Amino acid sequence: MTSIGTGYDLSASTYSPDGRIFQVEYANKAVENSGTAIGLRVKDGIVLAVEKLVHSKLLVPGANRRISTVDRHVGLTTAGLLADGRHITGQARKEAQVFRQWHRTPATLKIIADRLGAYIQMYTLYSSVRPFGVSTIVGGVDKTGPGLYVVEPSGVYYGYHGAAIGKGRQLAKNELEKLNLTELSTREAVFEAARIIYLVHDDAKEKEFELEMSWIGDETNGLHVPVPKDLHDEAEQRAKDALENFE
Amino acid sequence: MDHFPTNWGRPNYNTFDAHATYPLHVHPQPSSSADGVQHTQQPIVTGTSVLALKYKDGIMLAADNLASYGSLARFKGVQRLQAVGDYTIIGASGDMADFQYLQYILDNLIISEEINPQDGHKLGPSEVHEYLSQLLYARRSRMNPLWNSVLVGGFRDGQRFLAYVDLLGTTYKASTLATGYGAYIAQPLLRKAVEGKEDTLTEDEARKIMEDCLRVLFYRDARSINQYQIATISAAGASISGSLKLETSWGFAEGIRGYGGQTQ
């Protein structure tokens, strides 16, 4: 890496001569090493799915969830440093609560993404702090309909129809682009999400992983909840079958 | 968030830092209330009675849709019954602003205890009632009460729950409850109709009892209105009706003498 030894990467408050902030780019590297997380924004809702890498057989299956609920109608998942992700989750919950306190109405997704972006960007300004090593997918259904945003370590955020972060993001993005996301139902999207996570998982490098999925849509009454077990299992089985046919 | 980076990291001593190379920002502290503090001394916009009873399948609550400003019928479409979580419905009389605040507090409680953790643990009616009683008692102990009488009805794990809590933190349970003027007018009627029949009363019978009590209250209580809502909480979950109209007959009024402008 050209940045090493130049001295321009020692602080997030220092630019390199060509206008880059290396500490923020290193934060992106932390994201790239994480298990894949994807989000689909479809006709009537959103689906989040993550490839939760299991580093020990002693961990309780299903525990240590990587998708969390921010507000009734908002779900969030991060890729990168787990502890940073937890902090971002806490901050997102706080922002949702503060918005409710001020306006006595639930925050729209755009507002939560905007405030998270502002918060994360603050940590790119000072030498005393380290930028967050996470990218965040926030998805939800509010009064404006379904929404899906990704907030990067630099603090920028974009809205997406389909989003992928972490290790397998490139392959996952290719798969997402093939889908007709605006026409899909959330139920159909759950099957696609499971298939993509199984597809991008690299068996050679990491053996064990758990598929974790959540959704919001007409079927969940606008609430962000984990995908019900029967649907989850069916999607997982179909994903495994699709993978065998694929190879 | 706290937008002052000097407040983020190490705990700092704001006025003196031996290692400072730059003057530290001093975070503005909230000023003390030098002019004294004003507490609630009376309710302003008020709702009148709430009624509740136990019946065969669960709990039924009823309240009218009026929020009065003194004796003025100020707001005629106010909902005074509210579901809290999956197993509870509360109904409030007293200060409607304080009730809206209670709803906000309980909404936050449900989000932080049920929605965020998603661990499957839910708040039942007894937890909600306990929380309210502790909150209301704490507020009265600070000489700043939330001016409400609240009925908490619920159904969970096959068990009916019905309890009262008020601005002092007083609590009690009974198979029929009524707040405000209803405690005088409706409670005796409810007791007569319900006590001993809690396990046999059907929903339709319970609804009839409620309507009769609301009608008497509308005739007698000058702070009431003939629009009301009825809520049930049972194994089927919580349901709150839309706004209903009371059927009343005023024919008897013609025979009344001694008021108004009659000549004889």
XYZ file of C-alpha atoms in Angstrom:
511
model
C 0.000 0.000 0.000
C 1.358 3.342 -1.082
C 0.141 5.023 2.070
C 2.461 3.142 4.397
C 5.503 5.043 5.600
C 4.422 8.331 4.119
C 3.163 9.611 7.445
C -0.158 10.682 5.944
C -1.972 7.725 7.425
C -1.212 8.435 11.064
C -4.337 10.450 11.746
C -7.850 10.737 10.431
C -7.370 14.501 10.533
C -4.571 14.505 7.951
C -5.038 14.531 4.183
C -2.543 12.926 1.831
C -1.248 15.330 -0.841
C -3.677 13.874 -3.373
C -6.620 14.551 -1.085
C -7.276 11.190 0.518
C -7.769 10.271 4.143
C -5.999 6.966 4.615
C -7.479 6.154 8.005
C -10.935 6.149 6.417
C -9.670 3.865 3.666
C -8.248 1.497 6.282
C -11.665 1.473 7.955
C -13.084 0.287 4.632
C -10.557 -2.577 4.712
C -12.020 -3.672 8.056
C -15.419 -3.825 6.372
C -14.110 -5.868 3.465
C -12.955 -8.633 5.807
C -16.366 -9.131 7.364
C -19.045 -11.702 6.587
C -21.331 -10.523 3.787
C -24.494 -8.589 4.565
C -27.131 -7.747 1.972
C -30.340 -5.768 1.815
C -33.143 -5.878 -0.739
C -35.692 -3.138 -1.207
C -38.705 -4.579 -2.970
C -42.314 -3.729 -3.825
C -43.861 -3.854 -0.363
C -40.903 -3.992 2.012
C -37.306 -4.872 2.640
C -35.282 -7.977 3.456
C -31.959 -8.053 5.290
C -29.685 -11.100 5.234
C -26.217 -11.763 6.630
C -23.650 -14.486 6.404
C -22.780 -14.780 10.098
C -19.359 -16.411 10.271
C -19.154 -18.757 13.227
C -15.604 -18.787 14.586
C -16.225 -21.432 17.241
C -18.380 -24.534 17.477
C -18.941 -23.692 21.148
C -21.103 -20.684 20.335
C -24.817 -21.117 20.867
C -26.555 -21.432 17.466
C -28.754 -18.444 16.736
C -27.096 -16.289 19.401
C -25.011 -13.155 18.738
C -27.343 -11.758 16.131
C -25.940 -9.356 13.584
C -29.266 -7.894 12.524
C -30.930 -5.658 15.060
C -34.139 -3.692 15.367
C -33.777 0.064 15.716
C -37.436 0.996 15.847
C -40.649 -0.903 15.103
C -40.259 -0.196 11.391
C -36.475 -0.060 11.032
C -33.871 -2.832 10.878
C -30.130 -2.491 10.737
C -27.134 -4.678 10.060
C -23.435 -3.890 9.918
C -20.357 -5.402 8.356
C -16.924 -4.839 9.859
C -15.837 -4.651 13.483
C -18.609 -6.240 15.546
C -18.173 -3.967 18.543
C -18.329 -0.870 16.346
C -21.496 -2.287 14.835
C -23.068 -2.618 18.271
C -22.196 0.986 19.035
C -23.762 2.135 15.756
C -26.885 0.120 16.584
C -27.091 1.846 19.952
C -26.646 5.225 18.332
C -29.324 4.473 15.710
C -31.763 3.500 18.483
C -30.952 6.691 20.335
C -31.542 8.782 17.208
C -34.899 7.052 16.609
C -35.888 7.703 20.228
C -34.776 11.334 20.218
C -36.670 11.945 16.988
C -39.791 10.464 18.565
C -39.296 12.662 21.624
C -39.048 15.837 19.558
C -41.659 15.135 16.929
C -43.932 12.559 18.655
C -43.930 10.533 15.447
C -41.643 7.745 14.206
C -38.565 8.863 12.268
C -38.476 8.228 8.533
C -35.658 6.008 7.338
C -33.964 8.867 5.512
C -33.668 10.789 8.763
C -32.117 7.862 10.610
C -29.630 7.290 7.761
C -28.825 10.997 7.673
C -28.154 11.222 11.393
C -26.071 8.048 11.377
C -24.085 9.505 8.483
C -23.504 12.720 10.410
C -22.422 10.767 13.496
C -20.010 8.503 11.620
C -18.529 11.443 9.709
C -17.638 13.151 13.011
C -15.196 10.333 13.662
C -13.272 11.153 10.474
C -12.398 14.669 11.632
C -10.187 14.362 14.679
C -6.841 12.812 15.464
C -8.131 11.764 18.874
C -10.685 9.327 17.471
C -10.715 6.427 15.045
C -13.207 6.178 12.174
C -15.770 3.405 12.542
C -14.730 0.129 10.952
C -18.241 -0.644 9.782
C -20.567 -0.125 6.886
C -24.206 -0.094 7.936
C -27.282 -1.208 6.010
C -30.437 0.408 7.355
C -33.728 -0.756 5.960
C -37.280 0.075 6.827
C -40.800 0.894 5.774
C -42.089 4.322 6.750
C -44.842 6.663 5.563
C -42.912 7.169 2.307
C -42.733 3.409 1.615
C -39.798 0.995 1.752
C -36.285 2.421 2.026
C -32.773 1.009 2.091
C -29.586 2.927 2.833
C -25.909 2.099 3.284
C -23.765 4.322 5.522
C -20.027 3.958 4.892
C -17.122 4.617 7.289
C -16.593 8.032 5.673
C -20.128 9.020 6.689
C -21.531 9.136 3.164
C -24.816 7.339 2.651
C -26.708 6.355 -0.453
C -30.160 4.900 -0.979
C -30.316 1.600 -2.849
C -32.684 -0.921 -4.382
C -30.218 -3.640 -3.428
C -27.147 -3.338 -1.227
C -24.239 -5.609 -0.358
C -21.318 -5.062 2.039
C -18.525 -7.245 3.390
C -16.446 -10.006 1.828
C -18.789 -11.245 -0.870
C -20.229 -7.851 -1.832
C -19.003 -7.906 -5.460
C -20.589 -11.240 -6.325
C -23.684 -10.355 -4.293
C -24.092 -7.066 -6.175
C -23.876 -8.936 -9.487
C -26.659 -11.254 -8.317
C -28.774 -8.368 -7.000
C -28.507 -6.562 -10.323
C -30.061 -9.563 -12.086
C -33.208 -9.309 -9.957
C -36.234 -7.232 -10.803
C -36.337 -5.758 -7.310
C -39.222 -3.325 -7.835
C -41.570 -6.179 -8.805
C -40.532 -8.731 -6.173
C -42.656 -9.403 -3.074
C -40.889 -9.603 0.301
C -41.605 -13.323 0.442
C -39.899 -13.874 -2.915
C -37.062 -11.586 -1.820
C -36.412 -13.806 1.233
C -35.678 -16.753 -1.087
C -33.417 -14.634 -3.276
C -31.569 -13.231 -0.253
C -30.928 -16.706 1.163
C -29.741 -17.919 -2.227
C -27.320 -15.000 -2.615
C -25.825 -15.443 0.865
C -25.234 -19.151 0.206
C -23.800 -18.346 -3.216
C -21.278 -15.760 -2.002
C -20.118 -17.802 0.967
C -16.563 -18.964 0.288
C -16.361 -22.566 1.482
C -12.615 -22.718 0.974
C -11.844 -19.969 3.480
C -14.587 -20.197 6.100
C -16.368 -23.459 6.735
C -19.030 -22.535 9.246
C -21.632 -19.844 8.884
C -25.198 -19.157 9.887
C -27.778 -17.523 7.655
C -29.585 -14.720 9.465
C -32.543 -12.943 7.895
C -35.115 -10.332 8.829
C -37.868 -8.598 6.929
C -40.444 -5.838 6.928
C -43.455 -5.846 4.674
C -47.191 -6.292 4.308
C -46.925 -9.736 5.876
C -45.237 -8.412 9.026
C -47.667 -5.519 9.455
C -44.875 -3.003 8.904
C -42.799 -4.412 11.782
C -39.141 -5.380 11.534
C -38.952 -9.011 12.673
C -36.761 -12.041 12.055
C -37.989 -14.171 9.147
C -40.259 -16.877 10.687
C -38.563 -20.216 11.225
C -40.536 -22.240 8.650
C -39.936 -19.692 5.895
C -36.288 -19.323 6.963
C -35.745 -23.084 6.796
C -37.489 -23.366 3.444
C -35.411 -20.527 1.997
C -32.246 -22.068 3.398
C -33.085 -25.473 1.885
C -33.828 -23.944 -1.512
C -30.574 -21.967 -1.329
C -28.618 -25.160 -0.690
C -30.396 -26.915 -3.570
C -29.757 -23.989 -5.907
C -26.082 -24.050 -4.961
C -25.767 -27.739 -5.864
C -27.419 -27.186 -9.244
C -25.205 -24.147 -9.782
C -22.002 -26.106 -9.275
C -25.371 13.320 20.023
C -22.808 15.382 21.852
C -21.170 17.427 19.113
C -18.262 18.596 21.271
C -15.277 16.327 20.723
C -13.711 17.369 23.997
C -16.535 15.570 25.739
C -16.012 12.301 23.901
C -12.878 10.565 25.010
C -10.960 10.684 28.277
C -12.867 12.248 31.135
C -11.569 15.763 31.123
C -11.318 18.466 33.710
C -12.902 21.217 31.712
C -11.357 24.297 33.232
C -7.756 23.116 33.594
C -5.725 20.681 31.544
C -1.978 20.655 32.174
C -1.286 19.116 28.781
C -3.509 21.382 26.766
C -2.108 22.939 23.644
C -5.385 24.535 22.774
C -8.101 26.047 24.979
C -10.609 23.360 25.783
C -14.201 23.889 24.922
C -16.369 24.171 28.007
C -19.674 22.463 27.554
C -22.579 24.696 28.543
C -24.153 23.358 31.725
C -27.886 23.565 32.264
C -28.546 26.472 34.589
C -30.235 25.916 37.924
C -33.835 26.997 38.174
C -33.260 30.197 40.090
C -36.794 31.420 39.598
C -38.330 28.345 41.200
C -40.174 25.495 39.576
C -43.848 25.380 38.738
C -45.588 22.051 39.319
C -48.997 20.818 38.253
C -51.603 22.026 40.727
C -54.757 21.064 38.888
C -55.717 19.212 35.741
C -56.601 21.438 32.770
C -58.040 19.483 29.844
C -59.771 16.512 31.426
C -61.430 13.267 30.518
C -64.212 11.917 32.728
C -64.991 8.359 33.894
C -63.470 5.146 32.599
C -65.333 1.874 33.240
C -63.995 -1.655 33.222
C -65.282 -5.101 34.050
C -64.305 -8.732 33.984
C -66.339 -11.021 31.746
C -66.114 -14.610 30.564
C -63.430 -14.132 27.907
C -61.382 -11.273 29.362
C -61.643 -7.633 30.295
C -63.844 -4.927 28.820
C -63.129 -1.219 29.155
C -65.199 1.770 28.133
C -64.670 5.518 28.023
C -66.342 8.384 26.232
C -64.618 10.586 23.642
C -64.755 13.939 25.412
C -61.886 16.047 26.695
C -63.309 18.974 28.670
C -61.706 22.333 29.323
C -63.278 23.116 32.658
C -67.013 22.835 31.968
C -66.520 23.472 28.244
C -66.865 20.400 26.019
C -63.629 21.327 24.232
C -62.499 18.218 22.275
C -65.188 15.752 21.215
C -63.159 13.088 19.418
C -60.524 12.052 21.915
C -59.533 8.413 22.389
C -58.942 7.610 26.047
C -58.278 3.882 25.652
C -54.893 2.674 24.494
C -53.315 -0.728 23.878
C -49.903 -1.228 25.485
C -47.962 -4.160 24.080
C -49.833 -7.340 23.130
C -51.679 -8.104 26.365
C -52.806 -4.819 27.891
C -55.252 -1.972 27.400
C -55.241 1.117 29.583
C -57.948 3.732 29.969
C -57.352 7.118 31.548
C -59.413 9.844 33.116
C -58.009 13.117 34.400
C -55.543 15.381 32.628
C -55.361 14.470 28.944
C -51.959 16.109 28.450
C -50.577 13.920 31.221
C -52.257 10.917 29.597
C -50.573 11.703 26.284
C -47.280 11.851 28.164
C -48.033 8.465 29.754
C -48.709 7.027 26.303
C -45.352 8.365 25.116
C -43.557 6.862 28.116
C -45.248 3.490 27.627
C -44.520 3.510 23.880
C -40.826 4.022 24.643
C -41.026 1.288 27.283
C -42.410 -1.200 24.768
C -39.752 -0.261 22.200
C -36.870 -0.611 24.648
C -38.184 -3.767 26.360
C -39.799 -5.671 23.478
C -38.949 -4.252 20.050
C -35.207 -3.639 20.447
C -34.075 -6.807 22.272
C -36.405 -9.152 20.298
C -35.767 -11.848 22.889
C -39.382 -12.961 23.056
C -39.946 -11.484 26.522
C -43.108 -9.386 26.559
C -44.647 -7.088 29.123
C -47.928 -8.344 30.523
C -50.664 -6.317 32.209
C -49.299 -6.808 35.725
C -45.901 -5.446 34.649
C -47.488 -2.456 32.933
C -49.632 -1.769 36.007
C -46.641 -2.045 38.337
C -44.614 0.290 36.117
C -47.429 2.857 36.061
C -47.927 2.694 39.816
C -44.201 3.229 40.457
C -44.112 6.090 37.951
C -47.191 7.836 39.344
C -46.042 7.379 42.943
C -42.580 8.742 42.122
C -44.168 11.777 40.515
C -46.451 12.460 43.472
C -43.448 12.104 45.778
C -41.746 14.865 43.804
C -44.851 16.997 44.432
C -45.450 16.962 40.664
C -48.107 14.342 40.006
C -49.372 13.073 36.689
C -53.031 13.924 37.183
C -54.731 10.730 36.081
C -56.749 7.779 37.276
C -55.844 4.839 35.099
C -57.523 1.469 34.648
C -55.278 -1.318 33.426
C -56.999 -4.292 31.843
C -55.250 -7.292 30.416
C -55.310 -10.914 29.450
C -52.294 -13.170 29.376
C -51.721 -16.918 29.709
C -55.433 -17.486 30.330
C -55.463 -15.009 33.233
C -57.599 -11.875 33.388
C -56.095 -8.789 34.987
C -57.906 -5.649 36.068
C -56.436 -2.975 38.330
C -56.577 0.698 39.151
C -53.841 3.244 39.735
C -54.138 6.974 40.312
C -52.110 10.150 40.656
C -51.111 9.265 44.220
C -49.890 5.826 43.277
C -52.858 4.172 44.983
C -53.626 0.773 43.518
C -56.369 -1.802 43.892
C -57.952 -4.651 42.001
C -61.585 -5.649 41.592
C -63.797 -7.401 39.099
C -65.451 -4.088 38.239
C -63.727 -0.714 38.343
C -64.708 2.842 37.538
C -62.837 6.145 37.793
C -64.057 9.674 38.447
C -67.791 10.319 38.595
C -68.296 6.774 37.388
C -66.947 5.518 40.729
C -70.128 6.945 42.294
C -72.684 6.455 39.538
C -71.582 3.425 37.549
C -69.666 1.296 40.040
C -72.769 0.211 42.047
C -74.543 -0.692 38.786
C -71.504 -2.607 37.557
C -71.165 -4.513 40.830
C -74.812 -5.499 40.765
C -74.574 -6.684 37.176
C -71.169 -8.383 37.272
C -70.139 -9.634 40.704
C -70.476 -13.400 40.928
C -71.037 -13.657 37.164
C -67.496 -12.894 35.985
C -67.058 -16.376 34.529
C -70.420 -16.587 32.771
C -71.015 -13.095 31.324
C -70.757 -13.130 27.550
C -69.206 -10.324 25.551
C -72.637 -9.171 24.332
C -74.017 -9.094 27.879
C -70.944 -7.205 29.072
C -71.314 -4.724 26.243
C -74.968 -4.168 27.221
C -73.955 -3.502 30.842
C -71.305 -1.021 29.713
C -73.730 0.817 27.444
C -76.327 1.041 30.225
C -73.729 2.481 32.622
C -72.440 4.948 30.017
C -76.011 6.037 29.346
C -76.675 6.716 33.028
C -73.390 8.608 33.204
C -74.330 10.665 30.172
C -77.636 11.586 31.840
C -75.985 12.468 35.154
C -72.397 13.560 34.467
C -72.185 17.067 33.020
C -68.628 16.377 31.764
C -69.630 13.415 29.621
C -70.672 13.002 25.984
C -72.799 10.491 24.091
C -69.895 9.181 22.006
C -67.811 6.394 23.426
C -65.468 3.530 22.688
C -65.392 0.008 24.060
C -62.250 -2.082 24.219
C -61.841 -5.775 24.887
C -58.750 -7.739 25.757
C -59.010 -11.513 25.599
C -57.257 -14.572 24.231
C -57.943 -13.081 20.796
C -55.846 -10.037 21.700
C -56.703 -6.380 22.134
C -59.375 -4.609 20.161
C -60.665 -1.066 20.506
C -63.920 -0.177 18.779
C -64.443 2.907 16.688
C -66.431 5.822 18.085
C -69.992 4.719 18.908
C -73.089 6.784 19.621
C -75.246 6.282 22.715
C -78.963 5.856 22.190
C -80.792 8.143 24.627
C -84.371 9.179 25.150
C -85.279 12.531 26.619
C -89.063 12.187 26.558
C -89.183 12.196 30.354
C -87.776 15.735 30.378
C -91.120 17.148 29.322
C -92.610 16.189 32.616
C -89.937 17.872 34.680
C -91.003 21.026 36.426
C -88.957 23.525 38.382
C -86.150 24.306 35.944
C -85.937 26.545 32.895
C -88.612 28.708 31.453
C -91.860 26.747 31.951
C -94.759 28.830 33.060
C -96.393 26.153 35.203
